[in-house]
Short mmCIF file of C-alpha atoms in Angstrom, two decimals:
data_model
loop_
_atom_site.label_atom_id
_atom_site.label_comp_id
_atom_site.label_asym_id
_atom_site.label_seq_id
_atom_site.Cartn_x
_atom_site.Cartn_y
_atom_site.Cartn_z
CA MET Y 1 166.97 100.02 96.11
CA ARG Y 2 169.20 102.10 93.87
CA PRO Y 3 172.78 102.82 95.11
CA ALA Y 4 172.17 106.57 95.37
CA LEU Y 5 169.14 106.03 97.59
CA ILE Y 6 171.07 103.56 99.72
CA ILE Y 7 173.80 106.17 100.27
CA VAL Y 8 171.23 108.82 101.25
CA PHE Y 9 169.49 106.39 103.60
CA LEU Y 10 172.74 105.36 105.26
CA GLY Y 11 173.77 108.99 105.59
CA LEU Y 12 170.55 109.87 107.40
CA LEU Y 13 170.84 106.80 109.62
CA THR Y 14 174.39 107.77 110.55
CA ALA Y 15 173.26 111.32 111.38
CA VAL Y 16 170.55 110.05 113.73
CA ALA Y 17 172.80 107.45 115.30
CA SER Y 18 175.48 110.03 116.01
CA GLN Y 19 173.13 112.29 117.97
CA GLN Y 20 174.10 112.71 121.58
CA ILE Y 21 172.79 114.55 124.64
CA TRP Y 22 175.65 116.55 126.12
CA ASP Y 23 173.81 119.38 127.89
CA ILE Y 24 171.62 119.07 130.98
CA TRP Y 25 170.13 121.69 133.33
CA GLN Y 26 168.46 120.46 136.49
CA THR Y 27 166.57 121.61 139.57
CA THR Y 28 165.85 118.84 142.10
CA TRP Y 29 163.20 118.66 144.81
CA ASP Y 30 165.84 118.65 147.58
CA ARG Y 31 167.64 121.72 146.09
CA GLU Y 32 170.83 119.72 145.65
CA LYS Y 33 170.75 121.10 142.13
CA LEU Y 34 169.32 124.56 141.45
CA PHE Y 35 169.23 125.34 137.72
CA THR Y 36 172.57 123.51 137.61
CA TYR Y 37 174.31 122.80 134.33
CA PHE Y 38 176.28 119.59 133.87
CA GLN Y 39 177.25 117.06 131.24
CA PRO Y 40 176.60 113.33 131.59
CA THR Y 41 179.63 111.40 132.76
CA PRO Y 42 181.60 109.50 131.77
CA ASP Y 43 179.91 109.57 128.36
CA PRO Y 44 177.15 111.54 126.63
CA LEU Y 45 173.69 110.04 126.27
CA ASN Y 46 173.65 108.37 122.86
CA PHE Y 47 170.70 107.76 120.59
CA VAL Y 48 171.02 104.11 119.54
CA SER Y 49 168.90 101.42 117.95
CA PRO Y 50 165.77 101.02 120.06
CA GLY Y 51 165.37 98.31 122.64
CA ALA Y 52 162.93 97.79 125.49
CA ILE Y 53 161.24 100.96 126.71
CA GLY Y 54 161.86 102.37 130.15
CA SER Y 55 159.35 102.75 132.97
CA ALA Y 56 158.36 105.89 131.08
CA ASP Y 57 158.76 106.28 127.32
CA ILE Y 58 159.01 109.82 125.92
CA VAL Y 59 158.16 109.85 122.21
CA ILE Y 60 159.22 112.97 120.28
CA ASP Y 61 157.26 113.79 117.12
CA ASP Y 62 159.17 116.54 115.33
CA SER Y 63 156.85 116.29 112.32
CA SER Y 64 154.23 118.11 114.41
CA VAL Y 65 155.39 121.72 114.85
CA TYR Y 66 153.25 124.21 116.76
CA GLN Y 67 153.60 127.74 118.12
CA THR Y 68 156.78 129.75 118.60
CA ILE Y 69 157.67 130.37 122.25
CA TYR Y 70 158.61 134.02 122.75
CA GLY Y 71 159.97 133.67 126.25
CA PHE Y 72 159.43 133.89 129.99
CA GLY Y 73 159.53 136.68 132.54
CA ALA Y 74 157.41 138.78 134.89
CA SER Y 75 156.09 142.29 135.47
CA LEU Y 76 158.02 145.38 136.46
CA ASP Y 77 156.22 146.95 139.39
CA GLY Y 78 156.77 149.60 142.06
CA PHE Y 79 159.92 148.06 143.55
CA LEU Y 80 162.38 149.60 141.14
CA PRO Y 81 165.59 151.61 141.39
CA ALA Y 82 165.81 155.36 141.45
CA SER Y 83 169.38 155.19 140.18
CA VAL Y 84 172.11 152.78 139.23
CA ILE Y 85 175.47 153.30 140.88
CA ASP Y 86 178.60 152.84 138.82
CA PRO Y 87 180.65 150.25 140.72
CA SER Y 88 183.89 151.54 139.21
CA THR Y 89 183.52 154.84 141.06
CA SER Y 90 181.60 153.89 144.17
CA LYS Y 91 183.43 153.54 147.48
CA SER Y 92 180.56 151.62 149.05
CA PRO Y 93 180.95 148.03 150.27
CA ARG Y 94 180.73 145.49 147.52
CA ILE Y 95 178.94 142.23 146.97
CA ARG Y 96 179.92 139.52 144.52
CA ILE Y 97 176.96 138.37 142.46
CA ALA Y 98 177.31 135.01 140.73
CA THR Y 99 176.23 135.04 137.08
CA GLY Y 100 176.94 131.57 135.81
CA SER Y 101 180.62 130.99 135.29
CA SER Y 102 181.60 134.63 135.84
CA TRP Y 103 181.45 137.05 138.76
CA THR Y 104 180.37 140.67 138.65
CA ILE Y 105 181.03 143.17 141.47
CA PHE Y 106 178.37 145.71 142.42
CA SER Y 107 178.06 148.29 145.12
CA ILE Y 108 175.62 147.68 147.94
CA VAL Y 109 173.80 150.99 147.99
CA SER Y 110 170.16 149.97 148.42
CA PRO Y 111 167.90 147.02 147.69
CA SER Y 112 166.44 148.83 144.71
CA VAL Y 113 169.81 149.47 143.11
CA LEU Y 114 170.81 145.87 143.67
CA HIS Y 115 167.51 144.87 142.09
CA SER Y 116 168.43 146.77 138.94
CA GLU Y 117 171.78 145.03 138.70
CA LEU Y 118 170.15 141.66 139.33
CA LEU Y 119 167.75 142.35 136.49
CA LYS Y 120 170.49 143.31 134.11
CA VAL Y 121 173.03 140.63 134.85
CA GLY Y 122 171.76 137.81 137.01
CA LEU Y 123 168.43 137.13 135.33
CA LEU Y 124 168.34 138.55 131.83
CA LEU Y 125 171.86 138.83 130.46
CA THR Y 126 171.94 137.40 126.93
CA VAL Y 127 169.27 135.15 125.49
CA THR Y 128 171.50 132.97 123.31
CA ASP Y 129 172.09 129.51 124.64
CA GLY Y 130 175.81 129.98 125.07
CA ALA Y 131 175.22 132.03 128.21
CA ASP Y 132 174.77 130.28 131.52
CA SER Y 133 171.71 132.34 132.45
CA ALA Y 134 167.95 132.01 132.52
CA GLY Y 135 167.56 134.32 129.53
CA PHE Y 136 164.28 135.86 130.61
CA SER Y 137 163.02 137.83 127.66
CA TYR Y 138 159.42 138.95 128.23
CA ILE Y 139 158.49 141.86 130.51
CA ARG Y 140 155.02 143.15 131.30
CA VAL Y 141 154.68 146.79 132.36
CA PRO Y 142 151.60 148.49 133.85
CA LEU Y 143 150.49 151.71 132.11
CA GLY Y 144 149.93 153.86 135.17
CA ALA Y 145 149.30 152.62 138.67
CA SER Y 146 148.67 149.04 139.73
CA ASP Y 147 148.14 147.35 143.09
CA PHE Y 148 151.94 147.48 143.61
CA SER Y 149 152.49 151.19 142.95
CA ALA Y 150 153.53 153.78 145.50
CA LYS Y 151 150.49 155.90 144.61
CA THR Y 152 147.54 156.01 142.23
CA TYR Y 153 148.21 157.85 138.97
CA SER Y 154 147.59 157.77 135.24
CA TYR Y 155 149.38 159.54 132.39
CA ASP Y 156 146.65 162.20 132.27
CA ASP Y 157 144.85 163.05 135.48
CA THR Y 158 143.36 166.31 134.20
CA SER Y 159 139.60 165.87 134.37
CA GLY Y 160 137.82 166.32 131.04
CA ASP Y 161 141.01 166.52 128.98
CA THR Y 162 139.49 164.67 126.03
CA ASN Y 163 142.18 165.98 123.68
CA LEU Y 164 144.81 164.60 126.08
CA ASN Y 165 146.72 167.87 125.97
CA ASN Y 166 148.11 167.13 129.43
CA PHE Y 167 149.15 163.56 128.68
CA ASN Y 168 152.55 163.01 130.30
CA ILE Y 169 154.46 159.76 130.02
CA GLY Y 170 156.77 161.23 132.65
CA ALA Y 171 154.09 160.63 135.27
CA ALA Y 172 155.56 157.15 135.50
CA PRO Y 173 158.58 156.89 137.80
CA SER Y 174 161.67 157.60 135.71
CA TYR Y 175 163.30 154.36 136.82
CA VAL Y 176 160.72 152.40 134.82
CA PHE Y 177 162.33 153.66 131.62
CA SER Y 178 165.92 153.63 132.86
CA THR Y 179 165.58 150.03 134.03
CA LEU Y 180 164.03 148.93 130.75
CA SER Y 181 166.80 150.75 128.89
CA ASP Y 182 169.42 149.01 131.02
CA ILE Y 183 167.93 145.62 130.26
CA LEU Y 184 167.63 146.38 126.55
CA SER Y 185 171.30 147.36 126.45
CA ILE Y 186 172.13 143.77 127.39
CA ASN Y 187 169.14 141.91 125.97
CA GLN Y 188 168.09 143.53 122.70
CA TRP Y 189 165.47 140.80 122.17
CA LEU Y 190 163.47 141.84 125.22
CA ARG Y 191 159.73 141.87 124.50
CA VAL Y 192 157.86 144.59 126.38
CA HIS Y 193 154.12 144.11 126.84
CA VAL Y 194 152.19 147.08 128.29
CA VAL Y 195 148.71 147.12 129.80
CA PRO Y 196 146.68 149.55 131.94
CA TRP Y 197 145.09 148.45 135.20
CA SER Y 198 142.57 151.25 134.71
CA PRO Y 199 141.80 154.19 132.45
CA PRO Y 200 142.24 157.63 134.06
CA GLY Y 201 139.65 158.14 136.78
CA TRP Y 202 137.88 160.97 134.97
CA MET Y 203 137.01 158.56 132.13
CA LYS Y 204 135.10 156.54 134.73
CA SER Y 205 133.29 157.83 137.80
CA GLY Y 206 136.15 159.99 139.06
CA THR Y 207 138.42 157.27 140.45
CA MET Y 208 140.73 154.64 139.00
CA ASP Y 209 139.72 152.23 141.77
CA GLY Y 210 136.97 149.95 140.49
CA GLY Y 211 134.05 150.96 138.31
CA SER Y 212 133.85 150.92 134.53
CA LEU Y 213 134.72 153.10 131.55
CA ASN Y 214 132.17 155.70 130.49
CA THR Y 215 131.54 154.59 126.90
CA ALA Y 216 131.55 158.21 125.78
CA TYR Y 217 135.34 157.96 126.21
CA ILE Y 218 135.97 154.91 124.00
CA SER Y 219 137.71 157.00 121.33
CA THR Y 220 139.58 158.99 123.98
CA MET Y 221 140.83 155.77 125.60
CA ALA Y 222 142.08 154.48 122.25
CA ASN Y 223 144.04 157.71 121.80
CA TYR Y 224 145.33 157.44 125.37
CA LEU Y 225 146.76 154.02 124.57
CA LEU Y 226 148.31 155.30 121.33
CA LYS Y 227 149.95 158.13 123.25
CA SER Y 228 151.27 155.57 125.72
CA LEU Y 229 152.96 153.71 122.86
CA GLN Y 230 154.39 156.97 121.54
CA GLY Y 231 155.56 157.90 125.03
CA PHE Y 232 157.48 154.64 125.48
CA GLN Y 233 158.89 155.08 121.98
CA SER Y 234 160.13 158.57 122.91
CA LYS Y 235 162.02 156.94 125.80
CA GLY Y 236 163.68 154.48 123.44
CA ILE Y 237 161.53 151.51 124.56
CA PRO Y 238 160.01 149.53 121.67
CA ILE Y 239 156.70 147.90 122.53
CA TYR Y 240 156.05 144.33 121.43
CA ALA Y 241 152.42 144.14 122.55
CA ILE Y 242 149.71 146.20 124.20
CA SER Y 243 146.55 145.08 125.95
CA ILE Y 244 143.39 147.17 126.36
CA GLN Y 245 142.60 146.37 129.99
CA ASN Y 246 144.06 144.14 132.70
CA GLU Y 247 141.46 141.74 134.12
CA PRO Y 248 138.38 143.32 132.53
CA GLU Y 249 136.03 141.20 134.68
CA ASN Y 250 137.49 142.54 137.93
CA SER Y 251 136.25 145.69 139.64
CA ASN Y 252 137.96 146.17 143.00
CA PRO Y 253 137.43 149.48 144.80
CA THR Y 254 140.75 149.27 146.68
CA TYR Y 255 143.15 149.57 143.73
CA PRO Y 256 143.12 150.51 140.01
CA THR Y 257 140.76 148.13 138.23
CA CYS Y 258 138.08 148.46 135.59
CA SER Y 259 135.15 146.29 134.62
CA MET Y 260 135.04 146.35 130.82
CA PRO Y 261 132.38 144.50 128.80
CA VAL Y 262 133.40 142.65 125.66
CA SER Y 263 131.74 145.22 123.42
CA THR Y 264 133.71 148.07 124.98
CA GLU Y 265 137.06 146.31 124.71
CA ALA Y 266 136.21 145.36 121.13
CA GLN Y 267 135.43 148.96 120.16
CA ILE Y 268 138.62 150.27 121.77
CA GLY Y 269 140.61 147.55 120.02
CA VAL Y 270 139.23 148.42 116.59
CA ALA Y 271 139.87 152.13 117.11
CA LEU Y 272 143.35 151.52 118.49
CA ARG Y 273 144.34 149.16 115.67
CA SER Y 274 143.47 151.86 113.13
CA LEU Y 275 145.44 154.48 115.06
CA MET Y 276 148.44 152.18 115.44
CA ASN Y 277 148.47 151.30 111.75
CA SER Y 278 148.42 155.00 110.86
CA ASN Y 279 151.14 155.98 113.30
CA GLY Y 280 153.93 153.47 112.73
CA PHE Y 281 152.83 150.75 115.17
CA GLY Y 282 151.48 148.31 112.62
CA ASN Y 283 153.78 145.54 113.88
CA THR Y 284 152.85 145.98 117.54
CA LYS Y 285 150.45 143.29 118.70
CA ILE Y 286 147.13 143.97 120.42
CA ILE Y 287 146.38 141.24 122.96
CA GLY Y 288 142.88 140.94 124.37
CA TYR Y 289 141.20 139.62 127.52
CA GLU Y 290 144.09 139.40 130.06
CA HIS Y 291 142.07 137.47 132.61
CA ASN Y 292 141.41 134.05 134.11
CA TRP Y 293 141.21 130.65 132.45
CA VAL Y 294 137.72 130.12 133.80
CA ASP Y 295 136.02 132.32 131.18
CA ALA Y 296 138.08 131.18 128.19
CA ALA Y 297 135.00 129.92 126.35
CA ASN Y 298 133.18 133.26 126.63
CA TYR Y 299 134.88 136.65 126.89
CA PRO Y 300 137.89 136.02 124.58
CA VAL Y 301 135.75 134.08 122.09
CA GLN Y 302 133.19 136.87 121.94
CA LEU Y 303 135.99 139.41 121.60
CA MET Y 304 137.27 137.63 118.49
CA GLN Y 305 133.72 137.40 117.12
CA GLN Y 306 133.25 141.14 117.50
CA ALA Y 307 136.72 142.45 116.64
CA GLY Y 308 138.97 139.59 115.59
CA SER Y 309 140.72 141.64 112.91
CA ALA Y 310 141.97 144.09 115.54
CA PHE Y 311 143.43 141.55 117.97
CA ASP Y 312 146.43 139.30 117.43
CA GLY Y 313 145.41 137.05 120.27
CA VAL Y 314 144.48 136.85 123.94
CA SER Y 315 146.19 136.23 127.26
CA PHE Y 316 145.27 134.31 130.38
CA HIS Y 317 145.78 134.47 134.15
CA CYS Y 318 145.77 131.56 136.60
CA TYR Y 319 143.55 132.66 139.48
CA GLN Y 320 140.34 130.84 138.45
CA GLY Y 321 139.76 127.86 136.21
CA SER Y 322 142.19 125.29 134.82
CA VAL Y 323 144.91 125.44 132.20
CA SER Y 324 142.91 123.05 130.02
CA ASP Y 325 140.32 125.82 129.66
CA GLN Y 326 142.69 127.46 127.16
CA ALA Y 327 141.52 124.81 124.69
CA GLU Y 328 138.06 126.37 124.80
CA PHE Y 329 139.58 129.33 122.99
CA THR Y 330 142.25 127.72 120.83
CA SER Y 331 139.83 125.13 119.44
CA GLN Y 332 137.74 127.95 117.99
CA TYR Y 333 140.54 130.32 117.03
CA PRO Y 334 143.60 128.17 116.28
CA ASN Y 335 145.26 130.95 114.28
CA LYS Y 336 145.14 133.50 117.08
CA GLU Y 337 148.08 133.71 119.48
CA VAL Y 338 147.75 132.85 123.15
CA PHE Y 339 149.90 134.23 125.97
CA PHE Y 340 150.04 133.36 129.65
CA THR Y 341 150.78 136.62 131.44
CA GLU Y 342 150.07 136.43 135.17
CA CYS Y 343 150.21 134.19 138.20
CA THR Y 344 151.71 134.82 141.62
CA GLY Y 345 153.32 132.78 144.32
CA MET Y 346 152.18 133.35 147.89
CA LEU Y 347 154.37 133.84 150.93
CA GLY Y 348 154.78 130.74 153.07
CA SER Y 349 153.84 128.18 150.42
CA ASP Y 350 155.81 124.98 149.91
CA TRP Y 351 158.82 125.26 147.57
CA TRP Y 352 158.55 121.87 145.84
CA SER Y 353 154.74 121.85 145.70
CA ASP Y 354 154.89 125.20 143.94
CA LEU Y 355 157.44 123.95 141.41
CA LYS Y 356 155.25 120.97 140.55
CA TRP Y 357 152.20 123.16 140.05
CA TYR Y 358 154.07 125.76 138.00
CA MET Y 359 155.50 123.24 135.58
CA ASP Y 360 152.32 121.19 135.24
CA ASN Y 361 150.07 124.22 134.73
CA LEU Y 362 152.22 127.07 133.46
CA PHE Y 363 155.69 126.50 132.07
CA ILE Y 364 154.99 123.14 130.47
CA GLY Y 365 151.19 122.93 130.74
CA SER Y 366 150.18 126.32 129.40
CA LEU Y 367 152.60 125.97 126.49
CA ASN Y 368 151.18 122.55 125.68
CA TYR Y 369 147.79 124.27 125.50
CA GLY Y 370 149.06 126.83 123.02
CA SER Y 371 150.69 129.68 124.97
CA SER Y 372 153.60 131.50 123.36
CA ALA Y 373 154.90 133.02 126.61
CA GLY Y 374 154.84 132.32 130.33
CA LEU Y 375 154.99 135.10 132.93
CA MET Y 376 154.69 135.48 136.67
CA TRP Y 377 153.36 138.67 138.28
CA ASN Y 378 155.94 140.62 140.29
CA LEU Y 379 159.55 140.34 139.26
CA ALA Y 380 160.79 141.56 142.66
CA LEU Y 381 159.24 142.22 146.08
CA ASP Y 382 160.55 142.29 149.61
CA GLY Y 383 160.10 139.47 152.09
CA ASN Y 384 156.70 140.79 153.19
CA GLY Y 385 155.29 141.06 149.68
CA ASN Y 386 155.69 144.82 149.53
CA PRO Y 387 155.37 147.45 148.28
CA LEU Y 388 151.61 147.26 148.02
CA LEU Y 389 149.53 150.28 147.05
CA PRO Y 390 148.39 151.87 150.33
CA GLY Y 391 144.88 150.74 151.22
CA THR Y 392 144.61 147.86 148.77
CA ASN Y 393 143.24 144.46 149.75
CA SER Y 394 145.13 142.82 146.87
CA CYS Y 395 147.26 139.77 147.58
CA GLY Y 396 145.72 138.69 150.86
CA GLY Y 397 148.37 136.68 152.65
CA GLY Y 398 151.21 138.26 150.71
CA CYS Y 399 152.37 137.87 147.13
CA ARG Y 400 155.88 136.61 146.45
CA GLY Y 401 158.15 138.02 143.75
CA VAL Y 402 160.34 135.99 141.45
CA VAL Y 403 163.18 137.73 143.30
CA GLN Y 404 163.19 138.74 146.98
CA ILE Y 405 165.04 141.95 147.85
CA ASN Y 406 165.89 142.55 151.51
CA ASN Y 407 166.50 145.78 153.40
CA ASP Y 408 170.11 144.83 154.11
CA GLY Y 409 170.89 144.65 150.39
CA SER Y 410 170.81 140.86 150.18
CA TRP Y 411 168.65 139.10 147.62
CA SER Y 412 167.58 135.64 146.61
CA VAL Y 413 165.61 134.03 143.84
CA ASN Y 414 162.46 132.10 144.65
CA GLN Y 415 160.94 128.93 143.21
CA GLU Y 416 159.34 130.91 140.39
CA PHE Y 417 162.79 131.70 139.04
CA TYR Y 418 163.86 128.07 138.84
CA ALA Y 419 160.63 126.97 137.16
CA MET Y 420 160.91 129.61 134.44
CA ALA Y 421 164.66 129.21 134.03
CA GLN Y 422 164.31 125.50 133.29
CA ALA Y 423 161.62 126.21 130.68
CA SER Y 424 163.42 129.19 129.18
CA LYS Y 425 166.59 127.23 128.53
CA ALA Y 426 164.73 124.99 126.09
CA ILE Y 427 163.57 127.73 123.71
CA LEU Y 428 166.31 130.38 123.57
CA PRO Y 429 167.81 131.15 120.14
CA ARG Y 430 170.77 128.93 119.34
CA ASP Y 431 172.42 131.66 117.25
CA GLU Y 432 172.79 135.40 117.61
CA GLY Y 433 169.66 136.79 115.98
CA GLY Y 434 168.37 133.28 115.29
CA PRO Y 435 164.83 131.95 115.65
CA TRP Y 436 163.17 131.10 118.94
CA GLY Y 437 162.11 127.61 119.86
CA GLN Y 438 158.86 126.09 118.64
CA ARG Y 439 156.78 123.50 120.45
CA ILE Y 440 156.73 120.08 118.83
CA GLY Y 441 154.76 116.91 119.44
CA VAL Y 442 155.50 114.70 122.42
CA SER Y 443 153.72 111.89 124.27
CA VAL Y 444 154.61 109.75 127.28
CA GLY Y 445 153.91 106.01 127.59
CA GLY Y 446 155.04 103.21 129.85
CA SER Y 447 153.98 102.04 133.28
CA LEU Y 448 155.12 105.31 134.89
CA SER Y 449 153.82 107.63 132.19
CA TRP Y 450 151.88 109.51 134.88
CA ALA Y 451 155.12 110.41 136.68
CA LEU Y 452 156.48 112.67 133.94
CA VAL Y 453 155.11 115.92 132.49
CA VAL Y 454 156.99 116.79 129.30
CA GLY Y 455 157.28 119.67 126.84
CA ALA Y 456 159.31 119.32 123.62
CA TYR Y 457 160.78 122.02 121.37
CA VAL Y 458 162.86 122.58 118.25
CA THR Y 459 165.01 125.65 117.62
CA GLY Y 460 166.00 126.52 114.07
CA ARG Y 461 169.36 127.89 112.95
CA VAL Y 462 170.61 130.90 111.03
CA SER Y 463 172.61 128.73 108.62
CA SER Y 464 170.75 126.04 106.69
CA THR Y 465 173.74 123.72 107.11
CA ASP Y 466 173.66 123.78 110.92
CA TRP Y 467 171.76 121.12 112.80
CA TYR Y 468 168.61 122.11 114.67
CA ARG Y 469 168.56 121.98 118.44
CA TYR Y 470 165.96 119.75 120.11
CA SER Y 471 165.00 120.15 123.76
CA ILE Y 472 162.73 118.56 126.30
CA VAL Y 473 161.67 119.92 129.69
CA VAL Y 474 160.67 117.12 132.05
CA LEU Y 475 158.96 117.31 135.42
CA ASN Y 476 159.28 114.12 137.48
CA TRP Y 477 156.76 114.48 140.30
CA ASP Y 478 156.84 110.89 141.52
CA ASP Y 479 157.28 111.79 145.19
CA SER Y 480 154.32 109.90 146.69
CA ALA Y 481 153.55 113.08 148.59
CA SER Y 482 149.86 112.15 148.88
CA THR Y 483 150.73 109.07 150.94
CA THR Y 484 154.23 108.55 152.34
CA TRP Y 485 157.00 110.83 151.15
CA ASN Y 486 159.13 108.69 148.87
CA PRO Y 487 160.72 110.49 145.89
CA GLN Y 488 161.51 108.05 143.10
CA PRO Y 489 163.76 108.58 140.06
CA VAL Y 490 162.21 107.40 136.81
CA GLU Y 491 164.23 105.56 134.18
CA ALA Y 492 162.90 106.76 130.86
CA THR Y 493 163.58 106.12 127.21
CA ILE Y 494 163.54 109.00 124.76
CA GLU Y 495 162.37 108.03 121.26
CA PHE Y 496 163.44 110.27 118.39
CA ARG Y 497 163.29 109.43 114.66
CA GLY Y 498 163.43 105.71 115.23
CA MET Y 499 166.35 105.89 117.68
CA GLN Y 500 166.40 105.73 121.46
CA ALA Y 501 168.28 107.31 124.35
CA THR Y 502 167.92 106.45 128.04
CA TYR Y 503 168.07 108.75 131.05
CA THR Y 504 167.02 108.43 134.67
CA PHE Y 505 165.14 111.55 135.73
CA PRO Y 506 165.40 112.48 139.42
CA VAL Y 507 162.41 114.00 141.17
CA GLY Y 508 162.62 117.58 139.97
CA ILE Y 509 162.85 119.43 136.66
CA THR Y 510 165.32 118.49 133.93
CA THR Y 511 166.05 120.23 130.62
CA LEU Y 512 167.97 118.26 127.94
CA TRP Y 513 169.42 119.31 124.56
CA TRP Y 514 170.57 117.50 121.46
CA TYR Y 515 171.12 118.35 117.80
CA ALA Y 516 169.83 116.82 114.57
CA PRO Y 517 169.70 117.79 110.89
#
């Protein structure tokens, strides 16, 4: 070997050998740690020459790079503030809200006002990894009423108004836009994804509740969606993505829904894409389907067959089918994007059982099957799963929000928050304005390979001289819950570029970082 090559080889070996894991976030089954940051003591976890593998062996393959992960979040619904009180002028009682290493003081004026402040500071804050926050960055917003609205409405309820002369974006509660503006003022990378639960009732059979679109209004509906984009733009809210119809295979007569055949959604998508391209929305994505895993091999595939040029990708919900069904779509359309946009927790369910399911199926699992985002349904509800649209039979048993807001002004985050926070921490930009994390290859071997569910990610840098950040999110679900409760930590080795680190994962969720050139 020539001297120059020897020097290069030794330099690379030194770089790998010097890699260390300093940063850990953890949520444990017993809640001893809840999205808790710490550093290994007394020393960092070093990557060293490999030895015997642990009970589980996590093998990172950074030569296999997959989709970009755009973030995690939930939907803004009817439980939103009518105003935000300035704490510097208010004489109301105050509450101290912990936001990582700092404290922020807010007035207790109502649950909805507190909700707004929680959104702005406690959950979203900044999305760079220097902030000790979850960095939620993806928000889904209904266009018009949903099953969690105070009343049924659209942006144009004037029957027969095919020219949409009476379209009014102001039909939405004003706090929808003020809350989004507040969040954007702190998190400029927020991605807003809008979708109607139903077209206006007059485009159907006279009601937004159930039924299907009269196909004579396909062009009108495309214009309605364009006007919705323009309306949000007029409020200073940039739209990242729009969907044609939420859950197009669901027609429920107790809340806004719409059965929409593939051919109808395809025609609206084609018309809308043309309108968007001609009106300054060429970079806004159109996302199709928005429904359950169970039909992944049919509806979204047929949609791409009929109108693939109009749609950037599709999104899935969790209520029927399995996460592996996503492969039925991605195997046929590997260049189309996939998003996971809705699942809900239910009141009274088990905290740790939920966390296991969320990580296995959504915030590790769905990403491993190609998703570029992971969202829950309601961002905030009260302890009874309200407000529900009067008369709806949606959410039998009670849906749970990511955040619970109480009548006395108190609030708490639920298990959905911790699941998404652990996943989000792995993919946030390392630098201001830098790239988001991308999924990379990972496999798990060893005698306890079954005990760990793992996602692996790389995040690029603004400067070409800065080392990339590598992250893994690990669920250890070895709790023997099916027999006798007996949670067991798992000693695992982490293999990366021919070097090896060792860490014992407690039962729970762990997110680790390290850097490499």
